[in-house]
One Martini backbone bead per residue (centre of mass of N, CA, C, O) as a GRO file, in nm:
protein
  205
    1UNK     BB    1   0.096   0.044   0.024
    2UNK     BB    2   0.082   0.351  -0.012
    3UNK     BB    3   0.136   0.628   0.181
    4UNK     BB    4  -0.114   0.785   0.090
    5UNK     BB    5  -0.331   0.563   0.144
    6UNK     BB    6  -0.266   0.543   0.428
    7UNK     BB    7  -0.346   0.845   0.517
    8UNK     BB    8  -0.651   0.795   0.434
    9UNK     BB    9  -0.711   0.563   0.609
   10UNK     BB   10  -0.639   0.737   0.886
   11UNK     BB   11  -0.759   0.996   0.716
   12UNK     BB   12  -1.054   1.059   0.579
   13UNK     BB   13  -1.075   1.382   0.571
   14UNK     BB   14  -0.872   1.404   0.374
   15UNK     BB   15  -0.744   1.601   0.101
   16UNK     BB   16  -0.648   1.646  -0.251
   17UNK     BB   17  -0.420   1.882  -0.400
   18UNK     BB   18  -0.355   1.964  -0.751
   19UNK     BB   19  -0.147   2.115  -1.010
   20UNK     BB   20  -0.040   1.834  -1.174
   21UNK     BB   21   0.251   1.790  -1.003
   22UNK     BB   22   0.135   1.854  -0.723
   23UNK     BB   23   0.072   1.751  -0.400
   24UNK     BB   24  -0.182   1.814  -0.132
   25UNK     BB   25  -0.253   1.752   0.198
   26UNK     BB   26  -0.578   1.814   0.343
   27UNK     BB   27  -0.670   1.901   0.703
   28UNK     BB   28  -0.967   2.015   0.810
   29UNK     BB   29  -0.943   2.023   1.113
   30UNK     BB   30  -0.664   2.134   1.126
   31UNK     BB   31  -0.731   2.414   0.983
   32UNK     BB   32  -0.939   2.507   1.155
   33UNK     BB   33  -0.765   2.528   1.404
   34UNK     BB   34  -0.547   2.733   1.279
   35UNK     BB   35  -0.739   2.956   1.240
   36UNK     BB   36  -0.858   2.987   1.516
   37UNK     BB   37  -0.584   3.044   1.656
   38UNK     BB   38  -0.514   3.296   1.485
   39UNK     BB   39  -0.749   3.480   1.555
   40UNK     BB   40  -0.744   3.447   1.873
   41UNK     BB   41  -0.456   3.601   1.876
   42UNK     BB   42  -0.545   3.859   1.736
   43UNK     BB   43  -0.727   3.944   1.961
   44UNK     BB   44  -0.551   3.931   2.197
   45UNK     BB   45  -0.335   4.150   2.092
   46UNK     BB   46  -0.554   4.382   2.075
   47UNK     BB   47  -0.650   4.376   2.374
   48UNK     BB   48  -0.362   4.433   2.481
   49UNK     BB   49  -0.333   4.717   2.339
   50UNK     BB   50  -0.596   4.844   2.458
   51UNK     BB   51  -0.541   4.817   2.754
   52UNK     BB   52  -0.285   4.978   2.759
   53UNK     BB   53  -0.412   5.235   2.661
   54UNK     BB   54  -0.607   5.264   2.869
   55UNK     BB   55  -0.401   5.277   3.112
   56UNK     BB   56  -0.265   5.536   3.040
   57UNK     BB   57  -0.513   5.742   3.000
   58UNK     BB   58  -0.628   5.679   3.307
   59UNK     BB   59  -0.385   5.795   3.450
   60UNK     BB   60  -0.385   6.084   3.327
   61UNK     BB   61  -0.670   6.151   3.439
   62UNK     BB   62  -0.616   6.086   3.762
   63UNK     BB   63  -0.361   6.315   3.734
   64UNK     BB   64  -0.513   6.527   3.669
   65UNK     BB   65  -0.604   6.873   3.768
   66UNK     BB   66  -0.817   6.997   3.580
   67UNK     BB   67  -1.111   7.185   3.657
   68UNK     BB   68  -1.164   7.532   3.782
   69UNK     BB   69  -1.415   7.723   3.865
   70UNK     BB   70  -1.393   8.104   3.879
   71UNK     BB   71  -1.605   8.252   3.646
   72UNK     BB   72  -1.465   8.133   3.407
   73UNK     BB   73  -1.348   8.077   3.049
   74UNK     BB   74  -1.077   8.055   2.945
   75UNK     BB   75  -0.829   8.028   2.735
   76UNK     BB   76  -0.747   7.666   2.722
   77UNK     BB   77  -0.935   7.507   2.913
   78UNK     BB   78  -0.979   7.234   2.734
   79UNK     BB   79  -0.697   7.158   2.730
   80UNK     BB   80  -0.592   7.173   3.025
   81UNK     BB   81  -0.841   6.938   3.101
   82UNK     BB   82  -0.663   6.762   2.921
   83UNK     BB   83  -0.491   6.489   2.822
   84UNK     BB   84  -0.259   6.454   2.565
   85UNK     BB   85  -0.331   6.153   2.522
   86UNK     BB   86  -0.624   6.157   2.486
   87UNK     BB   87  -0.619   6.352   2.240
   88UNK     BB   88  -0.448   6.170   2.075
   89UNK     BB   89  -0.637   5.935   2.055
   90UNK     BB   90  -0.872   6.063   1.945
   91UNK     BB   91  -0.720   6.199   1.683
   92UNK     BB   92  -0.670   5.902   1.564
   93UNK     BB   93  -0.972   5.829   1.531
   94UNK     BB   94  -1.050   6.051   1.347
   95UNK     BB   95  -0.755   6.072   1.124
   96UNK     BB   96  -0.569   5.878   1.231
   97UNK     BB   97  -0.228   5.721   1.288
   98UNK     BB   98  -0.091   5.922   1.137
   99UNK     BB   99   0.130   6.163   1.233
  100UNK     BB  100   0.124   6.340   0.986
  101UNK     BB  101  -0.214   6.398   1.015
  102UNK     BB  102  -0.192   6.554   1.251
  103UNK     BB  103  -0.300   6.811   1.416
  104UNK     BB  104  -0.156   7.096   1.560
  105UNK     BB  105  -0.458   7.150   1.642
  106UNK     BB  106  -0.725   7.090   1.815
  107UNK     BB  107  -1.007   7.010   1.771
  108UNK     BB  108  -1.343   7.041   1.894
  109UNK     BB  109  -1.405   6.746   1.859
  110UNK     BB  110  -1.152   6.645   2.019
  111UNK     BB  111  -1.243   6.799   2.283
  112UNK     BB  112  -1.537   6.690   2.327
  113UNK     BB  113  -1.461   6.401   2.344
  114UNK     BB  114  -1.243   6.431   2.578
  115UNK     BB  115  -1.443   6.556   2.797
  116UNK     BB  116  -1.653   6.327   2.787
  117UNK     BB  117  -1.484   6.103   2.881
  118UNK     BB  118  -1.380   6.255   3.147
  119UNK     BB  119  -1.671   6.289   3.276
  120UNK     BB  120  -1.724   5.951   3.274
  121UNK     BB  121  -1.493   5.881   3.430
  122UNK     BB  122  -1.396   5.592   3.638
  123UNK     BB  123  -1.241   5.401   3.875
  124UNK     BB  124  -1.529   5.262   3.922
  125UNK     BB  125  -1.767   5.076   3.865
  126UNK     BB  126  -2.124   5.102   3.837
  127UNK     BB  127  -2.386   4.922   4.004
  128UNK     BB  128  -2.634   5.107   3.932
  129UNK     BB  129  -2.636   5.269   3.638
  130UNK     BB  130  -2.583   5.573   3.709
  131UNK     BB  131  -2.520   5.897   3.640
  132UNK     BB  132  -2.200   5.991   3.801
  133UNK     BB  133  -2.011   6.220   3.813
  134UNK     BB  134  -1.689   6.344   3.856
  135UNK     BB  135  -1.578   6.627   3.998
  136UNK     BB  136  -1.279   6.596   3.934
  137UNK     BB  137  -1.342   6.554   3.614
  138UNK     BB  138  -1.476   6.839   3.549
  139UNK     BB  139  -1.510   6.980   3.260
  140UNK     BB  140  -1.610   7.275   3.084
  141UNK     BB  141  -1.822   7.201   2.892
  142UNK     BB  142  -2.097   7.096   3.072
  143UNK     BB  143  -2.097   7.364   3.233
  144UNK     BB  144  -2.138   7.546   2.988
  145UNK     BB  145  -2.395   7.416   2.872
  146UNK     BB  146  -2.583   7.442   3.120
  147UNK     BB  147  -2.551   7.761   3.167
  148UNK     BB  148  -2.644   7.837   2.888
  149UNK     BB  149  -2.928   7.713   2.905
  150UNK     BB  150  -3.027   7.841   3.156
  151UNK     BB  151  -3.019   8.117   3.072
  152UNK     BB  152  -3.196   8.088   2.805
  153UNK     BB  153  -3.442   7.910   2.980
  154UNK     BB  154  -3.482   7.789   3.285
  155UNK     BB  155  -3.465   7.477   3.248
  156UNK     BB  156  -3.475   7.180   3.431
  157UNK     BB  157  -3.532   6.974   3.236
  158UNK     BB  158  -3.353   7.009   3.012
  159UNK     BB  159  -3.088   6.978   3.178
  160UNK     BB  160  -3.167   6.687   3.270
  161UNK     BB  161  -3.149   6.559   3.010
  162UNK     BB  162  -2.861   6.625   2.936
  163UNK     BB  163  -2.745   6.473   3.190
  164UNK     BB  164  -2.862   6.187   3.099
  165UNK     BB  165  -2.666   6.226   2.831
  166UNK     BB  166  -2.376   6.351   2.925
  167UNK     BB  167  -2.356   6.670   2.852
  168UNK     BB  168  -2.430   6.782   3.132
  169UNK     BB  169  -2.481   6.906   3.412
  170UNK     BB  170  -2.661   6.958   3.677
  171UNK     BB  171  -2.878   7.147   3.809
  172UNK     BB  172  -2.759   7.159   4.092
  173UNK     BB  173  -2.482   7.265   3.984
  174UNK     BB  174  -2.591   7.529   3.865
  175UNK     BB  175  -2.685   7.652   4.138
  176UNK     BB  176  -2.429   7.660   4.279
  177UNK     BB  177  -2.268   7.823   4.091
  178UNK     BB  178  -2.445   8.086   4.109
  179UNK     BB  179  -2.419   8.126   4.397
  180UNK     BB  180  -2.127   8.165   4.401
  181UNK     BB  181  -2.127   8.409   4.231
  182UNK     BB  182  -2.330   8.573   4.400
  183UNK     BB  183  -2.125   8.595   4.646
  184UNK     BB  184  -1.891   8.720   4.492
  185UNK     BB  185  -2.039   8.984   4.416
  186UNK     BB  186  -2.112   9.069   4.699
  187UNK     BB  187  -1.844   9.085   4.830
  188UNK     BB  188  -1.744   9.313   4.633
  189UNK     BB  189  -1.950   9.525   4.731
  190UNK     BB  190  -1.847   9.518   5.035
  191UNK     BB  191  -1.559   9.612   4.991
  192UNK     BB  192  -1.671   9.891   4.836
  193UNK     BB  193  -1.938   9.988   4.985
  194UNK     BB  194  -2.171   9.857   4.819
  195UNK     BB  195  -2.488   9.794   4.730
  196UNK     BB  196  -2.646   9.509   4.695
  197UNK     BB  197  -2.852   9.387   4.461
  198UNK     BB  198  -3.130   9.225   4.524
  199UNK     BB  199  -3.114   9.008   4.316
  200UNK     BB  200  -2.851   8.891   4.394
  201UNK     BB  201  -2.935   8.829   4.681
  202UNK     BB  202  -3.155   8.630   4.622
  203UNK     BB  203  -2.988   8.414   4.490
  204UNK     BB  204  -2.791   8.376   4.729
  205UNK     BB  205  -3.034   8.294   4.943
   0.00000   0.00000   0.00000
């Protein structure tokens, strides 16, 4: 019995492929397992790379000094409140990983996404499933949106809807900020010996 026939006898699932001169024996189950292993290894490698990138960016997020609102949104506060690694990663997702294609100045889309990620980032996963942003990671954008909407609409419902969507700070946060601003204004009037306007005092009280 020829060697090839012995192989077919012991491995009935094997098939022969030939180009007219050379013959190749293909083992179906073996090929399936090889392909499966190759795909799984590829996925595992990608998962490891993503996990390393996430670990680096999260470390920068939680070590960042963040944004501290003092009554105004200064120029550059969006960049200053977000880590460079986070903005770089978002920029690569938006325009590609080629360093030559990276924009010299962060686009508003990049800054918006970076701030949204930072606003939602938590040290530990929430078991309740409710969105509760960390005050330590509060970037300027959600606070600006909340204050802008409240100034124009005075709508608690609208702000709370945006808060649930993760776009704005909560309505209570807006009221606290407005009271802090009113208190600062009243203190300024007192230091100058000027009577504080009744409307400002009403907001503060």
